[in-house]
Coordinates of C-alpha atoms in Angstrom, one line a residue:
M1 CA 165.1 222.8 181.9
E2 CA 168.5 222.3 180.5
M3 CA 171.4 221.9 182.8
N4 CA 175.1 222.5 183.0
E5 CA 177.0 219.3 184.5
A6 CA 180.5 221.0 184.0
L7 CA 179.2 223.7 185.8
T8 CA 177.6 222.1 188.6
K9 CA 180.3 220.2 189.2
Q10 CA 182.6 223.3 189.3
V11 CA 180.6 225.4 191.5
F12 CA 180.0 222.9 193.9
H13 CA 183.3 222.1 194.4
F14 CA 183.8 225.9 194.6
V15 CA 181.2 226.0 197.2
K16 CA 182.3 223.6 199.1
S17 CA 185.8 224.5 199.3
L18 CA 184.7 228.3 200.3
Y19 CA 183.1 226.2 203.5
D20 CA 186.3 224.0 203.7
Y21 CA 188.3 226.8 204.6
G22 CA 186.2 228.6 206.9
I23 CA 184.0 231.0 204.9
E24 CA 180.1 230.1 206.4
R25 CA 178.6 232.9 205.7
I26 CA 177.5 234.8 202.0
V27 CA 175.8 238.1 201.2
I28 CA 174.5 237.5 198.0
S29 CA 172.9 240.6 195.6
P30 CA 170.6 238.9 193.3
G31 CA 171.5 238.5 189.5
S32 CA 171.4 236.5 186.5
R33 CA 174.8 235.4 185.7
S34 CA 175.7 234.4 189.3
T35 CA 172.8 231.7 189.4
P36 CA 175.0 228.8 190.0
I37 CA 177.1 229.9 192.9
A38 CA 174.3 231.6 194.5
I39 CA 171.8 228.5 194.1
A40 CA 174.8 226.1 195.5
C41 CA 175.2 228.3 198.1
E42 CA 171.9 228.1 198.6
L43 CA 171.7 224.1 198.6
H44 CA 174.9 223.8 201.2
P45 CA 173.7 222.4 204.1
K46 CA 175.6 224.8 206.8
M47 CA 175.9 228.1 204.4
T48 CA 174.2 230.9 205.7
T49 CA 173.2 233.3 202.8
D50 CA 171.6 236.7 203.0
I51 CA 170.0 238.5 200.1
H52 CA 170.7 242.0 199.3
P53 CA 169.5 243.9 196.6
D54 CA 172.2 247.1 196.8
E55 CA 175.8 246.0 196.2
R56 CA 177.7 248.6 197.6
S57 CA 175.2 248.1 200.5
A58 CA 176.0 244.4 200.3
A59 CA 179.1 244.8 200.9
F60 CA 179.4 246.8 204.0
Y61 CA 176.6 244.5 205.3
A62 CA 179.2 241.6 204.9
L63 CA 182.1 243.7 206.8
G64 CA 179.7 244.2 209.5
L65 CA 179.0 240.6 209.6
M66 CA 183.2 240.0 209.8
K67 CA 183.5 243.0 212.6
A68 CA 180.9 240.8 214.8
T69 CA 182.2 236.8 214.3
N70 CA 185.9 237.8 213.4
K71 CA 185.9 235.4 210.5
P72 CA 185.9 235.8 206.5
V73 CA 182.4 236.7 204.7
A74 CA 182.1 236.4 201.1
I75 CA 179.9 238.5 199.1
L76 CA 178.4 237.6 195.4
C77 CA 177.2 239.3 192.6
T78 CA 176.1 239.1 188.8
S79 CA 178.8 240.8 186.1
G80 CA 179.1 243.9 185.2
T81 CA 178.8 247.5 186.9
A82 CA 177.4 245.2 189.9
A83 CA 180.6 244.4 190.6
S84 CA 182.2 248.2 190.5
N85 CA 180.1 248.8 193.3
Y86 CA 181.7 246.6 195.5
T87 CA 184.7 249.3 195.6
P88 CA 184.4 251.3 198.4
A89 CA 184.1 248.4 201.1
V90 CA 186.4 246.4 199.1
S91 CA 188.9 249.4 200.1
E92 CA 187.9 249.2 203.5
C93 CA 188.5 246.1 204.3
F94 CA 192.2 246.4 202.7
I95 CA 193.3 249.0 204.8
S96 CA 191.6 247.5 208.0
N97 CA 192.4 243.7 206.7
M98 CA 189.2 242.3 207.0
P99 CA 189.4 239.1 205.1
L100 CA 186.2 239.7 202.5
V101 CA 185.9 237.1 200.1
V102 CA 184.9 239.0 196.9
I103 CA 183.4 236.3 193.9
T104 CA 182.0 238.4 190.9
S105 CA 180.6 236.6 188.4
D106 CA 181.5 237.4 184.7
R107 CA 180.7 236.8 180.9
P108 CA 182.4 233.8 179.1
H109 CA 185.8 234.9 177.4
E110 CA 184.3 235.4 174.1
L111 CA 182.0 237.9 175.3
R112 CA 184.4 239.8 176.6
N113 CA 185.5 243.7 175.0
V114 CA 183.3 242.8 172.2
G115 CA 180.3 245.1 173.4
A116 CA 178.1 242.2 175.1
P117 CA 175.4 243.6 177.6
Q118 CA 176.0 243.4 180.9
A119 CA 180.2 243.2 179.9
I120 CA 182.9 245.6 181.4
N121 CA 186.5 244.5 182.6
Q122 CA 186.6 242.8 185.7
V123 CA 189.9 241.1 185.6
G124 CA 191.8 242.9 187.9
M125 CA 189.5 245.4 188.6
F126 CA 190.3 245.6 192.7
T127 CA 194.1 245.4 192.3
N128 CA 194.9 248.3 194.2
F129 CA 192.7 246.5 197.2
V130 CA 192.8 243.1 197.9
Q131 CA 195.9 240.7 199.0
Y132 CA 195.1 238.0 195.9
E133 CA 193.0 237.6 193.0
R134 CA 192.6 234.9 190.3
D135 CA 190.1 234.4 187.0
F136 CA 188.5 231.1 187.0
P137 CA 188.5 229.2 183.8
I138 CA 185.4 228.1 182.3
A139 CA 183.8 225.2 183.8
D140 CA 184.7 221.7 182.0
E141 CA 184.4 217.9 182.7
T142 CA 188.3 217.7 183.8
E143 CA 189.7 216.9 187.2
Q144 CA 192.3 219.6 186.5
T145 CA 189.5 222.1 186.6
L146 CA 189.0 221.2 190.5
Q147 CA 192.6 220.5 191.3
F148 CA 192.6 224.5 189.8
I149 CA 190.2 225.5 192.4
D150 CA 191.7 223.2 194.9
A151 CA 195.0 225.4 194.6
V152 CA 193.4 228.5 194.5
L153 CA 191.8 228.1 197.9
L154 CA 194.1 227.1 199.6
Q155 CA 196.4 229.8 198.2
A156 CA 193.5 232.3 199.2
S157 CA 193.0 231.1 202.6
R158 CA 196.1 232.3 203.9
Y159 CA 194.7 236.0 203.5
F160 CA 191.7 234.4 205.7
N161 CA 193.9 235.2 209.2
G162 CA 196.9 236.1 210.3
P163 CA 199.7 238.9 209.5
M164 CA 198.6 239.3 206.0
K165 CA 194.7 239.3 206.5
G166 CA 192.9 240.9 203.5
P167 CA 190.1 240.9 201.1
V168 CA 190.4 238.2 198.1
H169 CA 189.0 238.2 194.6
F170 CA 187.9 235.5 193.0
N171 CA 186.4 236.3 189.1
I172 CA 184.3 233.3 187.7
P173 CA 183.1 233.1 184.1
F174 CA 179.4 231.1 183.1
R175 CA 178.5 230.2 179.9
E176 CA 174.4 229.6 179.6
P177 CA 172.9 227.7 180.5
L178 CA 173.3 228.6 183.9
M179 CA 171.0 226.4 186.0
P180 CA 173.4 223.3 188.2
N181 CA 171.8 219.8 188.6
F182 CA 170.4 219.6 192.0
E183 CA 170.6 216.3 192.1
L184 CA 174.3 216.3 193.0
T185 CA 174.4 217.9 196.0
D186 CA 176.4 215.2 197.6
M187 CA 179.6 216.7 196.1
M188 CA 179.0 219.3 199.2
T189 CA 180.4 216.9 201.8
V190 CA 180.9 219.0 204.9
D191 CA 184.5 219.3 205.8
M192 CA 185.6 222.2 206.8
K193 CA 189.7 222.1 207.3
P194 CA 191.7 223.0 211.0
Q195 CA 192.1 226.7 211.5
V196 CA 195.4 227.3 212.2
S197 CA 196.3 229.9 215.0
Y198 CA 199.0 232.7 214.3
Q199 CA 201.2 232.9 216.6
K200 CA 204.9 235.1 217.0
T201 CA 207.9 234.5 219.2
F202 CA 210.9 237.5 219.1
D203 CA 214.7 238.1 220.6
V204 CA 213.7 240.1 223.4
N205 CA 217.2 241.7 223.7
T206 CA 216.1 244.1 220.5
V207 CA 213.2 245.7 222.7
K208 CA 215.3 245.9 226.1
P209 CA 216.9 249.0 225.3
F210 CA 213.3 250.8 224.8
I211 CA 211.9 249.4 227.9
K212 CA 214.6 249.8 230.2
R213 CA 213.8 253.5 230.3
E214 CA 212.0 255.6 232.7
K215 CA 208.2 257.1 231.6
G216 CA 206.9 254.9 229.0
I217 CA 203.7 255.2 227.4
I218 CA 201.5 252.4 225.4
I219 CA 199.2 253.8 222.3
V220 CA 196.5 251.5 221.7
G221 CA 194.6 252.0 218.5
D222 CA 192.2 249.6 217.2
C223 CA 192.7 246.1 217.9
Q224 CA 190.2 244.4 215.9
L225 CA 188.9 242.5 218.9
E226 CA 192.5 240.8 219.5
D227 CA 193.0 240.0 223.4
L228 CA 195.2 242.5 225.1
T229 CA 195.3 240.8 228.7
Q230 CA 198.9 240.5 228.6
M231 CA 199.2 244.1 227.9
L232 CA 197.6 244.9 230.9
V233 CA 199.7 242.4 232.8
F234 CA 203.0 244.6 231.6
S235 CA 201.0 247.7 232.4
T236 CA 200.5 246.8 235.9
I237 CA 204.3 245.3 236.5
H238 CA 205.9 248.5 235.0
N239 CA 203.3 251.2 236.0
V240 CA 203.2 252.3 232.8
P241 CA 199.8 254.1 231.3
I242 CA 197.9 253.1 228.6
I243 CA 196.6 255.9 226.6
A244 CA 193.1 253.9 225.3
D245 CA 191.3 254.9 221.5
P246 CA 187.8 254.1 222.3
L247 CA 188.0 251.6 219.4
S248 CA 190.9 249.5 221.4
Q249 CA 187.9 248.6 223.3
I250 CA 189.4 248.2 226.8
R251 CA 188.0 251.5 228.4
D252 CA 185.1 249.6 230.0
L253 CA 187.7 247.4 231.7
K254 CA 188.2 250.1 234.9
H255 CA 192.6 249.2 234.9
P256 CA 193.7 251.9 236.5
N257 CA 196.4 252.2 234.5
V258 CA 193.7 253.0 231.6
V259 CA 193.7 256.3 230.2
S260 CA 190.4 256.9 228.4
T261 CA 191.1 261.3 227.8
G262 CA 194.0 260.9 226.0
D263 CA 192.8 263.2 223.3
S264 CA 191.8 265.9 226.0
V265 CA 195.1 265.4 227.7
F266 CA 197.2 266.3 224.4
K267 CA 194.4 269.1 223.4
V268 CA 195.8 271.0 226.3
I269 CA 199.5 269.4 227.7
T270 CA 201.9 269.0 224.3
D271 CA 205.1 269.2 226.3
I272 CA 204.6 265.3 227.9
Q273 CA 208.2 263.5 227.2
P274 CA 208.0 260.0 227.8
G275 CA 211.2 257.8 227.7
Y276 CA 209.5 255.4 225.1
I277 CA 206.5 254.9 223.2
I278 CA 204.6 251.3 222.4
R279 CA 202.1 251.9 219.8
V280 CA 199.4 249.2 219.4
G281 CA 197.1 248.5 217.0
N282 CA 196.0 250.7 213.7
A283 CA 196.7 254.6 213.9
V284 CA 194.1 256.3 217.0
V285 CA 191.4 258.2 216.2
S286 CA 193.0 261.4 217.8
K287 CA 194.4 264.2 215.4
S288 CA 195.8 265.8 219.2
I289 CA 197.4 262.5 219.9
N290 CA 199.0 262.0 216.6
K291 CA 199.7 264.9 215.9
W292 CA 201.8 264.9 219.6
L293 CA 203.7 261.1 218.3
K294 CA 204.3 262.7 214.8
A295 CA 206.9 265.4 216.9
Q296 CA 208.1 263.1 219.7
E297 CA 211.9 262.2 220.0
A298 CA 211.4 259.2 221.9
P299 CA 211.9 256.0 220.3
Q300 CA 208.7 254.1 219.1
I301 CA 207.8 250.3 218.9
L302 CA 205.5 249.5 216.4
V303 CA 203.3 246.5 217.3
Q304 CA 200.9 244.9 214.6
P305 CA 199.9 241.5 213.3
R306 CA 200.6 242.4 209.7
I307 CA 202.7 242.1 207.1
Q308 CA 203.1 245.8 206.1
P309 CA 203.0 248.3 209.2
N310 CA 200.9 251.1 208.8
T311 CA 203.4 253.6 210.4
F312 CA 200.8 256.4 210.6
P313 CA 201.5 259.1 212.2
K314 CA 205.5 258.5 212.3
V315 CA 207.8 255.7 211.3
P316 CA 209.1 253.4 214.4
D317 CA 212.3 253.0 215.7
L318 CA 211.1 249.9 215.8
F319 CA 208.6 247.0 214.1
L320 CA 207.3 243.9 215.3
E321 CA 204.6 242.0 213.1
M322 CA 203.0 239.9 216.0
T323 CA 200.0 239.8 218.1
A324 CA 199.9 242.4 221.2
N325 CA 199.3 239.6 223.3
D326 CA 202.4 237.9 221.7
F327 CA 204.9 240.8 222.6
F328 CA 203.5 241.6 225.9
R329 CA 203.5 238.4 227.2
Q330 CA 207.4 237.7 226.2
V331 CA 208.4 241.2 227.2
A332 CA 206.5 241.3 230.5
E333 CA 208.9 239.5 233.1
E334 CA 211.7 242.0 232.4
K335 CA 212.9 243.1 236.0
P336 CA 210.4 246.9 235.7
V337 CA 211.7 250.5 236.2
H338 CA 210.6 252.8 238.9
N339 CA 207.5 254.6 237.5
K340 CA 205.1 255.5 240.3
S341 CA 205.1 259.0 240.3
W342 CA 204.7 258.7 236.6
I343 CA 201.6 256.6 236.7
K344 CA 200.1 258.6 239.6
F345 CA 200.4 261.7 237.3
W346 CA 198.7 260.1 234.8
H347 CA 195.7 258.6 237.4
T348 CA 195.9 262.2 238.6
I349 CA 195.2 264.0 235.4
N350 CA 192.5 260.9 234.0
D351 CA 190.4 261.3 236.8
L352 CA 190.2 265.4 236.6
I353 CA 189.1 265.5 233.0
I354 CA 186.4 262.8 233.3
N355 CA 185.2 264.6 236.3
H356 CA 185.7 267.9 233.7
I357 CA 183.7 266.3 231.2
M358 CA 180.9 265.1 233.6
Q359 CA 180.5 268.6 234.6
H360 CA 179.9 270.1 231.0
T361 CA 177.5 267.7 230.4
Q362 CA 175.3 268.7 233.2
T363 CA 175.5 272.4 232.4
V364 CA 176.5 272.2 228.3
Y365 CA 173.7 271.0 225.7
D366 CA 175.7 270.1 223.1
E367 CA 176.2 266.8 221.1
G368 CA 178.4 265.7 223.0
S369 CA 176.4 266.1 226.1
A370 CA 173.7 264.3 224.2
L371 CA 176.1 261.1 223.7
Y372 CA 177.3 261.8 227.4
K373 CA 173.7 260.7 228.5
I374 CA 173.4 257.9 225.7
F375 CA 176.8 256.1 226.9
K376 CA 175.4 255.9 230.2
Q377 CA 172.4 253.9 229.3
I378 CA 173.8 251.2 227.1
N379 CA 174.4 247.8 228.2
K380 CA 178.1 246.0 228.2
D381 CA 177.7 243.7 225.5
E382 CA 175.9 246.4 223.3
V383 CA 177.9 247.2 220.5
I384 CA 178.3 251.2 219.9
F385 CA 178.5 251.4 216.2
F386 CA 180.4 254.9 215.3
G387 CA 180.3 257.2 211.8
N388 CA 182.7 258.9 210.8
S389 CA 183.5 262.7 211.0
M390 CA 182.0 264.1 214.1
P391 CA 180.4 260.7 216.2
I392 CA 183.7 258.8 216.3
R393 CA 185.4 262.1 217.7
D394 CA 182.8 262.8 220.1
G395 CA 182.9 259.5 221.1
D396 CA 186.9 259.9 221.8
T397 CA 186.3 262.5 223.9
F398 CA 183.0 261.9 225.9
F399 CA 183.1 257.7 226.1
T400 CA 185.5 258.0 229.4
H401 CA 184.3 255.5 231.7
F402 CA 181.6 253.6 229.9
E403 CA 180.1 250.2 229.1
G404 CA 179.9 249.1 225.7
K405 CA 182.1 248.1 222.9
P406 CA 182.5 250.7 220.0
F407 CA 183.3 249.8 216.5
C408 CA 184.0 252.7 213.1
N409 CA 184.9 251.8 209.9
R410 CA 188.3 253.6 210.4
G411 CA 190.4 252.1 207.4
A412 CA 189.5 254.8 204.7
N413 CA 187.5 256.9 207.4
G414 CA 184.9 257.2 205.0
I415 CA 181.5 257.8 205.6
D416 CA 179.6 255.7 203.2
G417 CA 178.5 252.2 203.6
V418 CA 178.1 252.9 207.7
V419 CA 174.3 252.2 208.1
S420 CA 175.2 249.0 206.0
T421 CA 177.9 248.1 208.1
A422 CA 176.5 248.3 211.9
L423 CA 172.9 246.7 210.4
G424 CA 175.3 243.5 209.5
M425 CA 176.8 243.9 212.9
A426 CA 173.0 243.8 214.3
R427 CA 172.9 240.5 212.5
I428 CA 174.5 239.3 215.7
K429 CA 174.9 241.2 218.3
R430 CA 172.7 244.2 219.9
V431 CA 173.8 247.7 218.0
T432 CA 173.4 251.1 218.9
L433 CA 174.5 253.6 216.0
I434 CA 175.3 256.8 216.3
I435 CA 175.6 258.7 212.9
G436 CA 175.7 262.5 211.5
D437 CA 172.9 263.2 209.2
I438 CA 174.8 263.2 206.1
S439 CA 176.3 259.9 206.5
F440 CA 172.8 258.5 207.5
F441 CA 171.7 260.0 204.5
H442 CA 174.7 258.6 202.4
D443 CA 173.5 254.9 202.8
M444 CA 169.9 255.1 204.0
N445 CA 168.8 252.6 200.9
G446 CA 171.0 250.3 203.2
L447 CA 168.1 250.0 205.5
I448 CA 166.1 248.0 203.0
M449 CA 167.7 245.1 204.8
H450 CA 166.0 246.3 208.2
K451 CA 162.5 246.2 206.2
L452 CA 163.7 242.7 204.7
L453 CA 164.6 240.8 208.0
A454 CA 163.7 243.0 211.0
A455 CA 163.2 240.0 213.4
Y456 CA 166.9 239.5 213.0
H457 CA 168.3 243.0 213.4
N458 CA 169.0 244.3 217.4
I459 CA 169.7 247.9 216.5
N460 CA 168.5 251.4 216.8
I461 CA 170.2 254.2 215.1
I462 CA 170.4 257.6 216.5
V463 CA 171.4 260.8 213.9
M464 CA 172.8 263.8 215.3
N465 CA 171.3 266.1 213.1
N466 CA 172.7 269.4 212.6
N467 CA 171.6 269.5 209.1
G468 CA 175.2 269.6 207.2
G469 CA 178.6 268.7 207.5
G470 CA 179.4 269.5 211.5
I471 CA 183.1 268.5 211.0
F472 CA 183.8 270.9 208.5
S473 CA 183.2 273.7 210.8
Y474 CA 186.6 272.6 212.7
L475 CA 188.3 272.7 209.9
P476 CA 190.2 276.3 208.3
Q477 CA 187.8 276.2 205.7
Y478 CA 185.1 277.6 208.1
E479 CA 186.8 280.9 208.2
N480 CA 185.4 281.3 204.8
K481 CA 182.4 282.1 205.4
T482 CA 181.5 283.2 201.5
H483 CA 181.4 279.6 199.8
F484 CA 181.8 277.4 203.1
E485 CA 177.6 277.0 203.6
R486 CA 177.2 276.1 200.0
L487 CA 180.2 273.9 199.3
F488 CA 181.2 272.5 202.6
G489 CA 178.0 272.5 205.1
T490 CA 175.8 271.3 202.9
P491 CA 172.2 271.4 204.5
L492 CA 169.7 268.6 203.2
N493 CA 166.9 269.9 205.7
L494 CA 165.5 266.4 205.6
D495 CA 162.9 265.1 208.2
F496 CA 164.0 260.9 208.8
E497 CA 160.7 260.4 210.1
H498 CA 159.5 259.8 206.5
T499 CA 163.0 257.3 206.6
A500 CA 161.3 255.6 209.4
H501 CA 158.3 255.1 207.7
L502 CA 159.7 254.2 204.6
Y503 CA 162.0 251.4 206.4
N504 CA 159.1 250.2 208.3
M505 CA 161.1 251.4 211.6
K506 CA 159.9 253.5 214.9
Y507 CA 160.7 257.6 215.4
K508 CA 161.8 259.7 218.1
K509 CA 162.7 263.0 218.2
F510 CA 165.0 265.2 220.3
N511 CA 166.9 268.1 220.7
V512 CA 170.1 268.4 222.3
F513 CA 169.0 270.2 225.7
D514 CA 166.1 267.2 226.2
D515 CA 166.5 264.7 228.5
I516 CA 167.0 261.9 225.8
T517 CA 166.1 258.2 227.0
L518 CA 167.0 255.3 224.5
P519 CA 163.9 252.6 223.9
K520 CA 164.3 249.2 225.9
D521 CA 163.4 247.5 222.8
V522 CA 165.1 247.8 218.9
G523 CA 164.0 249.0 215.2
H524 CA 164.1 252.8 216.2
I525 CA 165.6 255.9 214.2
I526 CA 166.2 258.7 217.3
E527 CA 166.7 261.8 215.5
I528 CA 168.7 264.3 218.0
A529 CA 168.5 267.7 216.9
S530 CA 171.6 270.2 217.2
D531 CA 173.0 273.5 216.0
R532 CA 176.0 273.5 214.7
E533 CA 177.7 276.9 215.4
E534 CA 176.7 276.1 219.1
N535 CA 178.3 273.0 218.5
L536 CA 181.1 274.6 218.1
K537 CA 181.4 277.1 220.4
A538 CA 180.5 274.2 222.9
H539 CA 183.4 272.4 221.9
K540 CA 186.0 275.4 222.3
A541 CA 184.8 276.0 225.4
L542 CA 185.4 272.7 227.0
I543 CA 189.1 273.1 226.0
T544 CA 189.3 276.4 227.2
T545 CA 188.2 275.6 230.5
L546 CA 190.1 272.4 230.9
K547 CA 193.3 274.0 230.4
A548 CA 192.6 276.5 232.9
K549 CA 191.9 273.3 235.5
L550 CA 194.7 271.5 234.7
N551 CA 197.2 274.2 235.1
A552 CA 195.8 275.1 238.3
A553 CA 196.0 271.4 239.7
L554 CA 199.0 270.8 238.3

């Protein structure tokens, strides 16, 4: 077997450097041109490798690993269109600030743009969706090549954590022969570099004009596992309500100032006038809250640990590039303003809505009521992974006072890759995936990882099957009945029991009006059948009766 010594030194040093900067996991999609790096990762004494045959699903699987570990994860593929399949996940990671390390193998320069097989232009192919990208030189025996790798990894590591966190792309061409020398593995010494934590201070005087007002509100979106302890301290001292998105993961803390019903509140009460608003993390799921925020004249402070702020739904009056804990720790000691009647109002309204939703679930049988029954059975440390479209929106409404850690891919808000992301998380934690039938079908091939590694995945999948795109029933398109079902409803008429058999999973089926019980073990596909028309009526009825109760109470 012919071995390439120059290539060996390059890839062994590259993989060593990946680990040096905190890359402990890589998801590899099989291919020929990626052989050198795949073997080097497999030989590394501490690198964990997962093999995934589908590049699109593999990248989302890596995203799930990142969500579970809060660490960067690498992906590796061969040349050609294999790399193109990474694009959906790379764009999701870019918007949601996830440090995906994309490694694409490539043909050597002389085989580019000449019609050689399995060759496309891979240089800069993710330019719009990465924080950093480099095209590597062909391996040689020089010290300069190894120094190039050291410089590139040092530069790229700035994007593995901190305010500029996000995906990076390394495009690495290889000339044959592709086999490295196994006897040189001592080059891959294990020497992880220290990870520098990110902290920031600011002049508190810049926010005093805002927080000295009465009737403040904190709006919290997805904070990606941030520690929010200091925010709770500030809220307690200053009597400020915290409107908590489900992805904030603080609804289960049982803190009296955490309002878990914000979506319902702002659907029925639109004239709430606060003195100031502090927005923490990414935009919330709730359309009603975002619509209210956009119309507010009260000053808004945006706190996000990123260089470029996500300003939706409204450009704030002040942006602070820092973590929530860094911000609230520095403002908590400011003399509080009297807000006791204000916080009492929020306690009252939150309790009233929670009680009304509970009554709704006991008398109305829709998808929301079914989810309510499911939430009651979720354990404290278990991940609830929501699909986009209706599952996360119903989660926002009905996940009011339960345990469990909600996650969702809310960067680009797409339905692709949801199954694979949840499976990636299930490699580390126990996961209950709640997903619609269209979204489940869209990434059904991602289940191959469960079939290949069933012993490593702690997951149950709940498919809310209303036979089509339920979310479109809530949009203006629904009024045009002539074209709605063909263009938007798109019924699939699929029996997901066959999917369970194909991927060696157990299967159960319920209707929304059944007594839905979750199994104690994992490896199930649980199909819950519902009706799109009845779901729409139930959602409208919930808001109508809630308006009447709130008007009577307030």
